[in-house]
mmCIF file of C-alpha atoms in Angstrom:
data_model
loop_
_atom_site.group_PDB
_atom_site.id
_atom_site.type_symbol
_atom_site.label_atom_id
_atom_site.label_comp_id
_atom_site.label_asym_id
_atom_site.label_seq_id
_atom_site.Cartn_x
_atom_site.Cartn_y
_atom_site.Cartn_z
ATOM 1 C CA MET A 46 -32.825 9.388 11.206
ATOM 2 C CA ASP A 47 -31.341 11.053 14.357
ATOM 3 C CA ILE A 48 -27.399 10.484 15.160
ATOM 4 C CA SER A 49 -27.234 8.007 17.696
ATOM 5 C CA ALA A 50 -29.127 5.421 15.356
ATOM 6 C CA HIS A 51 -27.013 6.951 12.471
ATOM 7 C CA ARG A 52 -24.173 5.741 14.686
ATOM 8 C CA LEU A 53 -25.440 2.983 15.210
ATOM 9 C CA GLU A 54 -25.783 2.290 11.402
ATOM 10 C CA ARG A 55 -22.233 3.690 10.551
ATOM 11 C CA GLY A 56 -20.267 0.884 13.998
ATOM 12 C CA ARG A 57 -23.025 -1.804 12.062
ATOM 13 C CA ARG A 58 -21.461 -1.348 8.890
ATOM 14 C CA ARG A 59 -17.413 -0.867 9.954
ATOM 15 C CA TRP A 60 -18.443 -4.604 11.565
ATOM 16 C CA VAL A 61 -19.994 -6.865 8.924
ATOM 17 C CA LEU A 62 -17.178 -5.120 6.355
ATOM 18 C CA GLY A 63 -14.607 -6.173 8.902
ATOM 19 C CA ALA A 64 -16.252 -9.475 9.156
ATOM 20 C CA VAL A 65 -16.456 -9.896 5.530
ATOM 21 C CA LEU A 66 -12.574 -8.208 4.852
ATOM 22 C CA LEU A 67 -11.514 -10.902 7.494
ATOM 23 C CA GLY A 68 -13.984 -14.142 5.185
ATOM 24 C CA LEU A 69 -11.819 -12.574 1.622
ATOM 25 C CA LEU A 70 -8.776 -12.160 3.351
ATOM 26 C CA ALA A 71 -8.774 -16.132 4.901
ATOM 27 C CA SER A 72 -9.832 -17.393 1.223
ATOM 28 C CA THR A 73 -7.537 -15.682 -0.608
ATOM 29 C CA ALA A 74 -4.448 -16.932 1.465
ATOM 30 C CA VAL A 75 -6.279 -20.488 1.432
ATOM 31 C CA TRP A 76 -6.079 -20.670 -3.101
ATOM 32 C CA ARG A 77 -2.944 -18.913 -2.299
ATOM 33 C CA LEU A 78 -0.816 -21.232 -0.361
ATOM 34 C CA ALA A 79 -3.119 -24.590 -0.974
ATOM 35 C CA LEU A 80 -3.369 -24.190 -5.193
ATOM 36 C CA GLY A 81 -0.889 -23.897 -7.700
ATOM 37 C CA GLU A 82 1.318 -25.507 -10.255
ATOM 38 C CA TRP A 83 1.898 -27.853 -7.364
ATOM 39 C CA ASP A 84 -2.050 -28.211 -4.957
ATOM 40 C CA ILE A 85 -1.469 -28.340 -1.548
ATOM 41 C CA PRO A 86 -4.505 -30.430 0.325
ATOM 42 C CA LEU A 87 -4.896 -28.074 3.185
ATOM 43 C CA SER A 88 -4.702 -30.258 6.162
ATOM 44 C CA ARG A 89 -1.400 -31.045 4.657
ATOM 45 C CA VAL A 90 -0.858 -26.864 5.030
ATOM 46 C CA ALA A 91 -2.476 -26.427 7.778
ATOM 47 C CA ALA A 92 0.707 -29.247 9.321
ATOM 48 C CA LEU A 93 3.700 -27.985 7.412
ATOM 49 C CA LEU A 94 3.116 -24.882 8.509
ATOM 50 C CA ARG A 95 3.137 -25.320 12.473
ATOM 51 C CA PRO A 96 5.883 -24.076 14.205
ATOM 52 C CA GLY A 97 7.372 -27.952 15.638
ATOM 53 C CA LEU A 98 7.493 -29.017 12.086
ATOM 54 C CA PRO A 99 10.321 -31.635 12.330
ATOM 55 C CA GLU A 100 13.212 -31.164 10.637
ATOM 56 C CA ALA A 101 13.020 -33.942 8.287
ATOM 57 C CA GLU A 102 9.748 -32.892 7.212
ATOM 58 C CA ARG A 103 11.132 -29.347 6.520
ATOM 59 C CA THR A 104 13.110 -30.271 3.264
ATOM 60 C CA LEU A 105 10.006 -31.844 2.004
ATOM 61 C CA PRO A 106 9.630 -30.469 -1.280
ATOM 62 C CA GLU A 107 5.537 -29.810 -0.617
ATOM 63 C CA ALA A 108 7.161 -28.220 2.930
ATOM 64 C CA LEU A 109 9.513 -25.908 1.223
ATOM 65 C CA ILE A 110 7.130 -24.851 -1.055
ATOM 66 C CA VAL A 111 4.533 -23.742 1.081
ATOM 67 C CA ARG A 112 7.098 -22.807 3.538
ATOM 68 C CA THR A 113 9.822 -21.060 1.451
ATOM 69 C CA VAL A 114 7.639 -20.033 -2.249
ATOM 70 C CA ARG A 115 4.230 -19.562 -0.703
ATOM 71 C CA LEU A 116 3.477 -18.172 2.088
ATOM 72 C CA PRO A 117 6.335 -15.339 2.074
ATOM 73 C CA ARG A 118 4.986 -14.140 -1.275
ATOM 74 C CA LEU A 119 0.977 -14.040 0.243
ATOM 75 C CA LEU A 120 2.530 -12.118 3.281
ATOM 76 C CA ALA A 121 4.478 -9.269 0.568
ATOM 77 C CA ALA A 122 1.596 -8.606 -1.417
ATOM 78 C CA VAL A 123 -0.675 -8.374 2.216
ATOM 79 C CA GLY A 124 1.538 -6.433 4.559
ATOM 80 C CA THR A 125 2.671 -3.845 0.644
ATOM 81 C CA GLY A 126 -1.097 -3.793 0.148
ATOM 82 C CA GLY A 127 -2.566 -2.899 2.833
ATOM 83 C CA LEU A 128 0.895 -0.354 3.408
ATOM 84 C CA LEU A 129 -0.728 2.002 0.603
ATOM 85 C CA ALA A 130 -3.876 1.630 1.185
ATOM 86 C CA VAL A 131 -3.750 3.057 4.749
ATOM 87 C CA SER A 132 -1.307 5.637 3.128
ATOM 88 C CA GLY A 133 -2.997 7.160 1.214
ATOM 89 C CA ALA A 134 -6.157 6.831 3.482
ATOM 90 C CA VAL A 135 -4.494 8.849 5.261
ATOM 91 C CA LEU A 136 -2.370 11.297 2.707
ATOM 92 C CA GLN A 137 -6.547 11.700 1.483
ATOM 93 C CA GLY A 138 -7.251 12.566 4.978
ATOM 94 C CA LEU A 139 -5.010 15.217 6.271
ATOM 95 C CA LEU A 140 -4.315 17.126 2.894
ATOM 96 C CA SER A 141 -8.472 17.591 2.346
ATOM 97 C CA ASN A 142 -7.503 15.717 -1.701
ATOM 98 C CA PRO A 143 -8.965 12.660 -2.419
ATOM 99 C CA LEU A 144 -6.122 12.212 -5.538
ATOM 100 C CA ALA A 145 -3.955 12.735 -2.408
ATOM 101 C CA GLU A 146 -1.384 9.348 -2.029
ATOM 102 C CA PRO A 147 2.308 7.931 -2.202
ATOM 103 C CA TYR A 148 2.436 8.363 -5.899
ATOM 104 C CA THR A 149 0.306 11.822 -6.470
ATOM 105 C CA LEU A 150 2.426 13.264 -4.040
ATOM 106 C CA GLY A 151 5.585 11.530 -5.367
ATOM 107 C CA ILE A 152 7.300 10.281 -2.880
ATOM 108 C CA ALA A 153 6.969 6.733 -4.991
ATOM 109 C CA ALA A 154 8.808 8.462 -7.813
ATOM 110 C CA GLY A 155 11.243 9.780 -5.024
ATOM 111 C CA ALA A 156 11.682 5.616 -4.107
ATOM 112 C CA ALA A 157 11.730 4.162 -7.519
ATOM 113 C CA PHE A 158 14.054 6.778 -8.355
ATOM 114 C CA GLY A 159 16.593 6.117 -5.712
ATOM 115 C CA GLY A 160 16.240 2.463 -6.108
ATOM 116 C CA ALA A 161 17.373 2.395 -9.853
ATOM 117 C CA CYS A 162 20.012 4.238 -8.252
ATOM 118 C CA GLY A 163 21.126 1.853 -6.494
ATOM 119 C CA LEU A 164 20.306 -1.126 -9.126
ATOM 120 C CA ILE A 165 23.253 0.327 -11.267
ATOM 121 C CA PHE A 166 25.787 1.284 -9.291
ATOM 122 C CA ASN A 167 25.689 -1.663 -7.041
ATOM 123 C CA ALA A 168 22.062 -4.355 -5.674
ATOM 124 C CA ALA A 169 22.706 -3.529 -1.471
ATOM 125 C CA LEU A 170 22.600 -0.089 -2.340
ATOM 126 C CA VAL A 171 18.236 -0.520 -3.470
ATOM 127 C CA THR A 172 17.218 -0.651 -0.569
ATOM 128 C CA PRO A 173 18.776 2.506 1.485
ATOM 129 C CA MET A 174 18.718 4.361 -1.880
ATOM 130 C CA ALA A 175 15.373 3.963 -2.649
ATOM 131 C CA PHE A 176 14.833 5.788 1.603
ATOM 132 C CA ALA A 177 16.917 8.478 0.181
ATOM 133 C CA GLY A 178 14.942 9.258 -3.187
ATOM 134 C CA ALA A 179 11.700 9.987 -0.981
ATOM 135 C CA VAL A 180 12.544 11.402 1.979
ATOM 136 C CA ALA A 181 14.118 13.311 -0.879
ATOM 137 C CA ALA A 182 11.249 14.004 -2.482
ATOM 138 C CA LEU A 183 9.449 14.485 -0.003
ATOM 139 C CA TRP A 184 11.823 17.492 1.486
ATOM 140 C CA LEU A 185 10.887 18.785 -1.826
ATOM 141 C CA VAL A 186 6.946 18.760 -2.727
ATOM 142 C CA GLY A 187 7.579 20.140 0.623
ATOM 143 C CA LEU A 188 10.357 23.489 -0.106
ATOM 144 C CA ILE A 189 7.668 24.129 -3.401
ATOM 145 C CA ALA A 190 4.649 23.504 -1.367
ATOM 146 C CA TRP A 191 5.774 26.231 0.819
ATOM 147 C CA ARG A 192 7.694 29.053 -1.713
ATOM 148 C CA SER A 193 5.105 28.011 -3.446
ATOM 149 C CA GLY A 194 1.780 29.443 0.063
ATOM 150 C CA GLY A 195 2.159 26.242 2.027
ATOM 151 C CA GLY A 196 -1.555 24.157 2.605
ATOM 152 C CA GLY A 197 -2.800 20.334 1.080
ATOM 153 C CA ALA A 198 -3.341 21.738 -2.222
ATOM 154 C CA HIS A 199 -0.274 22.929 -2.542
ATOM 155 C CA LEU A 200 1.986 19.984 -2.635
ATOM 156 C CA VAL A 201 -1.036 17.800 -3.712
ATOM 157 C CA LEU A 202 0.580 19.679 -6.757
ATOM 158 C CA ALA A 203 3.702 20.144 -5.702
ATOM 159 C CA GLY A 204 3.903 16.269 -5.633
ATOM 160 C CA VAL A 205 3.083 16.468 -9.439
ATOM 161 C CA ILE A 206 5.611 18.037 -10.339
ATOM 162 C CA ALA A 207 8.230 16.614 -7.485
ATOM 163 C CA ASN A 208 6.398 13.132 -10.180
ATOM 164 C CA ALA A 209 6.714 13.742 -13.563
ATOM 165 C CA VAL A 210 10.915 15.803 -12.216
ATOM 166 C CA LEU A 211 11.619 12.166 -10.298
ATOM 167 C CA SER A 212 10.059 9.898 -13.380
ATOM 168 C CA ALA A 213 11.626 11.901 -16.119
ATOM 169 C CA GLY A 214 15.110 10.600 -14.197
ATOM 170 C CA VAL A 215 14.042 7.063 -14.319
ATOM 171 C CA THR A 216 13.847 7.713 -17.570
ATOM 172 C CA PHE A 217 17.000 8.371 -18.477
ATOM 173 C CA LEU A 218 18.251 6.212 -15.706
ATOM 174 C CA LYS A 219 16.443 3.600 -18.073
ATOM 175 C CA ALA A 220 18.427 4.407 -21.250
ATOM 176 C CA VAL A 221 22.192 4.777 -19.452
ATOM 177 C CA ALA A 222 21.177 1.717 -17.812
ATOM 178 C CA ASP A 223 23.130 -0.808 -20.798
ATOM 179 C CA ASP A 224 23.471 -4.889 -19.513
ATOM 180 C CA ARG A 225 20.785 -3.568 -15.286
ATOM 181 C CA LEU A 226 18.357 -1.980 -18.047
ATOM 182 C CA GLY A 227 16.305 -5.654 -17.819
ATOM 183 C CA ALA A 228 16.600 -5.756 -14.219
ATOM 184 C CA ILE A 229 15.289 -2.006 -13.171
ATOM 185 C CA VAL A 230 12.114 -2.427 -15.731
ATOM 186 C CA LEU A 231 11.415 -4.819 -14.204
ATOM 187 C CA TRP A 232 12.203 -4.016 -10.603
ATOM 188 C CA LEU A 233 9.951 -0.841 -11.974
ATOM 189 C CA MET A 234 6.962 -2.143 -12.835
ATOM 190 C CA GLY A 235 6.199 -4.211 -9.904
ATOM 191 C CA SER A 236 6.298 -7.866 -8.441
ATOM 192 C CA PHE A 237 6.015 -10.667 -5.975
ATOM 193 C CA SER A 238 7.344 -12.909 -7.749
ATOM 194 C CA GLY A 239 10.972 -13.297 -5.536
ATOM 195 C CA ALA A 240 10.411 -13.158 -2.465
ATOM 196 C CA GLY A 241 10.784 -13.963 0.879
ATOM 197 C CA PRO A 242 10.550 -13.941 4.160
ATOM 198 C CA GLU A 243 12.970 -10.613 5.108
ATOM 199 C CA GLY A 244 11.261 -8.816 2.292
ATOM 200 C CA ALA A 245 8.471 -9.779 3.760
ATOM 201 C CA ALA A 246 9.119 -8.789 7.752
ATOM 202 C CA VAL A 247 10.831 -5.946 6.019
ATOM 203 C CA VAL A 248 7.147 -4.367 4.602
ATOM 204 C CA TRP A 249 5.070 -5.987 7.491
ATOM 205 C CA ALA A 250 7.444 -3.477 9.866
ATOM 206 C CA ALA A 251 6.996 -0.512 7.478
ATOM 207 C CA ALA A 252 3.023 -1.464 8.058
ATOM 208 C CA ALA A 253 2.442 -1.434 10.735
ATOM 209 C CA LEU A 254 5.188 2.602 10.772
ATOM 210 C CA VAL A 255 2.246 3.759 8.984
ATOM 211 C CA LEU A 256 -1.156 2.143 10.762
ATOM 212 C CA LEU A 257 0.285 3.146 14.682
ATOM 213 C CA PRO A 258 0.237 7.152 14.004
ATOM 214 C CA ALA A 259 -2.575 5.978 11.363
ATOM 215 C CA TRP A 260 -4.442 4.759 14.379
ATOM 216 C CA ALA A 261 -3.123 6.289 17.237
ATOM 217 C CA CYS A 262 -3.577 9.771 15.823
ATOM 218 C CA GLY A 263 -7.202 9.154 13.806
ATOM 219 C CA PRO A 264 -8.906 11.335 16.162
ATOM 220 C CA MET A 265 -6.503 14.352 15.094
ATOM 221 C CA LEU A 266 -6.927 13.399 11.669
ATOM 222 C CA ASP A 267 -10.274 13.289 11.740
ATOM 223 C CA ALA A 268 -10.565 17.191 12.512
ATOM 224 C CA VAL A 269 -7.743 18.217 9.800
ATOM 225 C CA SER A 270 -9.478 16.167 7.082
ATOM 226 C CA LEU A 271 -12.779 18.844 7.909
ATOM 227 C CA GLY A 272 -10.794 21.322 6.201
ATOM 228 C CA GLU A 273 -8.039 23.810 6.182
ATOM 229 C CA GLY A 274 -7.065 25.848 9.922
ATOM 230 C CA ARG A 275 -10.927 23.821 10.822
ATOM 231 C CA GLY A 276 -7.726 21.053 12.939
ATOM 232 C CA ALA A 277 -5.863 24.181 15.467
ATOM 233 C CA MET A 278 -9.337 25.339 16.273
ATOM 234 C CA LEU A 279 -10.760 21.887 18.201
ATOM 235 C CA GLY A 280 -6.728 22.726 19.728
ATOM 236 C CA VAL A 281 -5.036 20.466 16.666
ATOM 237 C CA ASP A 282 -1.572 21.273 15.608
ATOM 238 C CA GLU A 283 -1.285 21.151 12.718
ATOM 239 C CA ALA A 284 1.789 21.155 11.182
ATOM 240 C CA LYS A 285 3.655 18.902 13.968
ATOM 241 C CA LEU A 286 0.932 15.628 12.670
ATOM 242 C CA ARG A 287 2.017 16.290 8.832
ATOM 243 C CA ARG A 288 5.128 16.265 9.260
ATOM 244 C CA LEU A 289 4.442 12.988 11.580
ATOM 245 C CA LEU A 290 2.321 11.019 9.231
ATOM 246 C CA LEU A 291 4.097 12.794 5.923
ATOM 247 C CA CYS A 292 7.655 10.810 6.736
ATOM 248 C CA ALA A 293 5.443 7.482 8.063
ATOM 249 C CA ALA A 294 3.875 7.365 4.257
ATOM 250 C CA SER A 295 6.988 7.848 2.455
ATOM 251 C CA LEU A 296 8.727 5.915 5.037
ATOM 252 C CA GLY A 297 6.611 2.645 4.311
ATOM 253 C CA THR A 298 6.322 3.395 0.219
ATOM 254 C CA ALA A 299 9.751 3.260 -0.071
ATOM 255 C CA ALA A 300 10.021 0.143 2.173
ATOM 256 C CA ALA A 301 7.445 -1.316 -0.369
ATOM 257 C CA VAL A 302 8.926 -0.332 -3.290
ATOM 258 C CA SER A 303 12.365 -1.258 -2.613
ATOM 259 C CA ARG A 304 11.583 -4.097 -2.492
ATOM 260 C CA PHE A 305 8.748 -5.462 -5.568
ATOM 261 C CA GLY A 306 8.640 -2.507 -7.134
ATOM 262 C CA ILE A 307 5.731 0.717 -7.871
ATOM 263 C CA VAL A 308 2.038 -0.958 -7.157
ATOM 264 C CA GLY A 309 -0.424 1.734 -8.306
ATOM 265 C CA PHE A 310 -3.830 2.555 -7.657
ATOM 266 C CA VAL A 311 -4.461 0.809 -4.574
ATOM 267 C CA GLY A 312 -3.655 3.280 -2.221
ATOM 268 C CA LEU A 313 -5.710 6.161 -4.311
ATOM 269 C CA VAL A 314 -9.013 3.308 -5.376
ATOM 270 C CA VAL A 315 -9.177 0.815 -1.413
ATOM 271 C CA PRO A 316 -9.468 4.379 0.689
ATOM 272 C CA HIS A 317 -12.640 6.109 -1.238
ATOM 273 C CA LEU A 318 -14.371 2.331 -1.088
ATOM 274 C CA ILE A 319 -14.128 1.970 2.581
ATOM 275 C CA ARG A 320 -14.391 5.770 2.619
ATOM 276 C CA LEU A 321 -17.826 5.405 1.314
ATOM 277 C CA THR A 322 -19.281 2.427 2.833
ATOM 278 C CA VAL A 323 -18.527 3.080 6.696
ATOM 279 C CA GLY A 324 -17.789 7.267 6.388
ATOM 280 C CA PRO A 325 -14.572 8.999 6.591
ATOM 281 C CA ALA A 326 -13.846 8.145 10.983
ATOM 282 C CA HIS A 327 -9.838 7.603 10.270
ATOM 283 C CA ARG A 328 -9.844 4.717 12.592
ATOM 284 C CA PRO A 329 -11.802 2.372 11.403
ATOM 285 C CA LEU A 330 -10.476 3.543 7.542
ATOM 286 C CA SER A 331 -7.241 2.481 8.761
ATOM 287 C CA LEU A 332 -7.625 -1.468 9.612
ATOM 288 C CA LEU A 333 -10.576 -1.789 7.105
ATOM 289 C CA CYS A 334 -7.518 -0.203 4.709
ATOM 290 C CA PHE A 335 -5.464 -2.293 5.630
ATOM 291 C CA LEU A 336 -7.541 -6.065 5.190
ATOM 292 C CA ALA A 337 -8.827 -4.368 2.653
ATOM 293 C CA GLY A 338 -5.719 -3.200 0.341
ATOM 294 C CA GLY A 339 -3.780 -6.562 1.660
ATOM 295 C CA THR A 340 -6.663 -9.299 0.309
ATOM 296 C CA LEU A 341 -6.499 -7.356 -3.053
ATOM 297 C CA LEU A 342 -2.769 -6.674 -3.740
ATOM 298 C CA ALA A 343 -3.071 -10.363 -2.444
ATOM 299 C CA ALA A 344 -5.553 -11.994 -4.857
ATOM 300 C CA ALA A 345 -4.259 -9.540 -7.582
ATOM 301 C CA ASP A 346 -1.016 -11.395 -7.043
ATOM 302 C CA GLY A 347 -2.451 -14.242 -7.294
ATOM 303 C CA PHE A 348 -4.427 -13.736 -10.355
ATOM 304 C CA ALA A 349 -1.011 -11.822 -12.080
ATOM 305 C CA GLN A 350 0.974 -15.402 -11.342
ATOM 306 C CA ARG A 351 -1.816 -17.304 -13.515
ATOM 307 C CA MET A 352 -1.452 -15.246 -16.302
ATOM 308 C CA GLY A 353 1.985 -16.429 -16.228
ATOM 309 C CA GLU A 354 3.992 -14.038 -13.651
ATOM 310 C CA LEU A 355 2.557 -10.762 -15.272
ATOM 311 C CA PRO A 356 3.249 -7.560 -13.465
ATOM 312 C CA VAL A 357 0.955 -7.213 -10.171
ATOM 313 C CA GLY A 358 1.593 -3.643 -10.477
ATOM 314 C CA VAL A 359 0.578 -4.047 -13.873
ATOM 315 C CA LEU A 360 -2.064 -5.703 -12.922
ATOM 316 C CA THR A 361 -3.634 -3.227 -11.022
ATOM 317 C CA ALA A 362 -2.915 -0.208 -12.484
ATOM 318 C CA LEU A 363 -5.278 -1.801 -15.619
ATOM 319 C CA ILE A 364 -7.502 -2.339 -13.362
ATOM 320 C CA GLY A 365 -7.391 0.891 -11.386
ATOM 321 C CA GLY A 366 -7.457 2.973 -13.203
ATOM 322 C CA PRO A 367 -10.389 2.895 -15.761
ATOM 323 C CA PHE A 368 -12.085 2.487 -11.910
ATOM 324 C CA PHE A 369 -11.151 5.500 -10.400
ATOM 325 C CA CYS A 370 -12.290 7.319 -13.798
ATOM 326 C CA TRP A 371 -15.570 5.534 -13.832
ATOM 327 C CA LEU A 372 -15.526 6.438 -9.391
ATOM 328 C CA LEU A 373 -15.198 10.131 -10.387
ATOM 329 C CA MET A 374 -17.069 9.818 -13.487
ATOM 330 C CA ARG A 375 -19.721 9.223 -10.606
ATOM 331 C CA ARG A 376 -18.815 11.417 -8.134
ATOM 332 C CA GLY A 377 -19.507 14.704 -10.701
ATOM 333 C CA ALA A 378 -22.796 13.142 -11.707
ATOM 334 C CA ARG A 379 -24.020 13.763 -8.136
#
């Protein structure tokens, strides 16, 4: 197959996969909005969601369920899943390392440590302290990597160290939390059960913070992902690009963690699956990862709710961990 035919085939795969993911996302949205402890006909759901709904209808029980419970929860799950998947794709390309994602780099652990401190001292401080924790973790990882020689491989190793230290810090906070221990444990396991319009808006803004730079810097990210120094040979300022995208991914992850706790493996597994299907070009990869991550987490949240409000972070870890091990063994057998 010549180069032009290969590009046409890859482009066709991207469009097909995009259409499939949009269909799956729409189906998941219908399931999450219409079905539950109280099933509501889809036509009625559409009527309740129209912008000009009269005030008298907005106070009906079914309208409150759809507009203030199910819709914000769906949007929060989609936004968080898309955000984590795009962050994972960006970090894996930026560092040329298939294990890179917000959790392996210690960013999520930093946000969790900061948020846990906020829960102990003042619940209103959870979000700002989660942001501070993520930024501090990123600074610590960058410092360790720089002092040890720099480069993407050193960043990942530094992230493993920071993740271990910060996770131990979270464990210490749980040990001294007393009456707030339950709140910290439930928050860290990840859940969308209390998602509201404000939380959904926060994660969608954070998703835009990651997705827009990933799209704009897609060609440069393609060059950098070829390996250390390749981007510079093609005229890319690798240090500047790394700072921009690392900060975007860190702040986006902090926003998600501060609102809904730790949801692991989405940013690790989804980019691998999409990259295997449509190739490594980061502009289409970032968009498809957003759709796939959002769909996956919205569906996982639905199953978690059906299983008695099981924390969705537990479910993604139970599914994602073994799946990623299988993926690694499959790639190693080639």
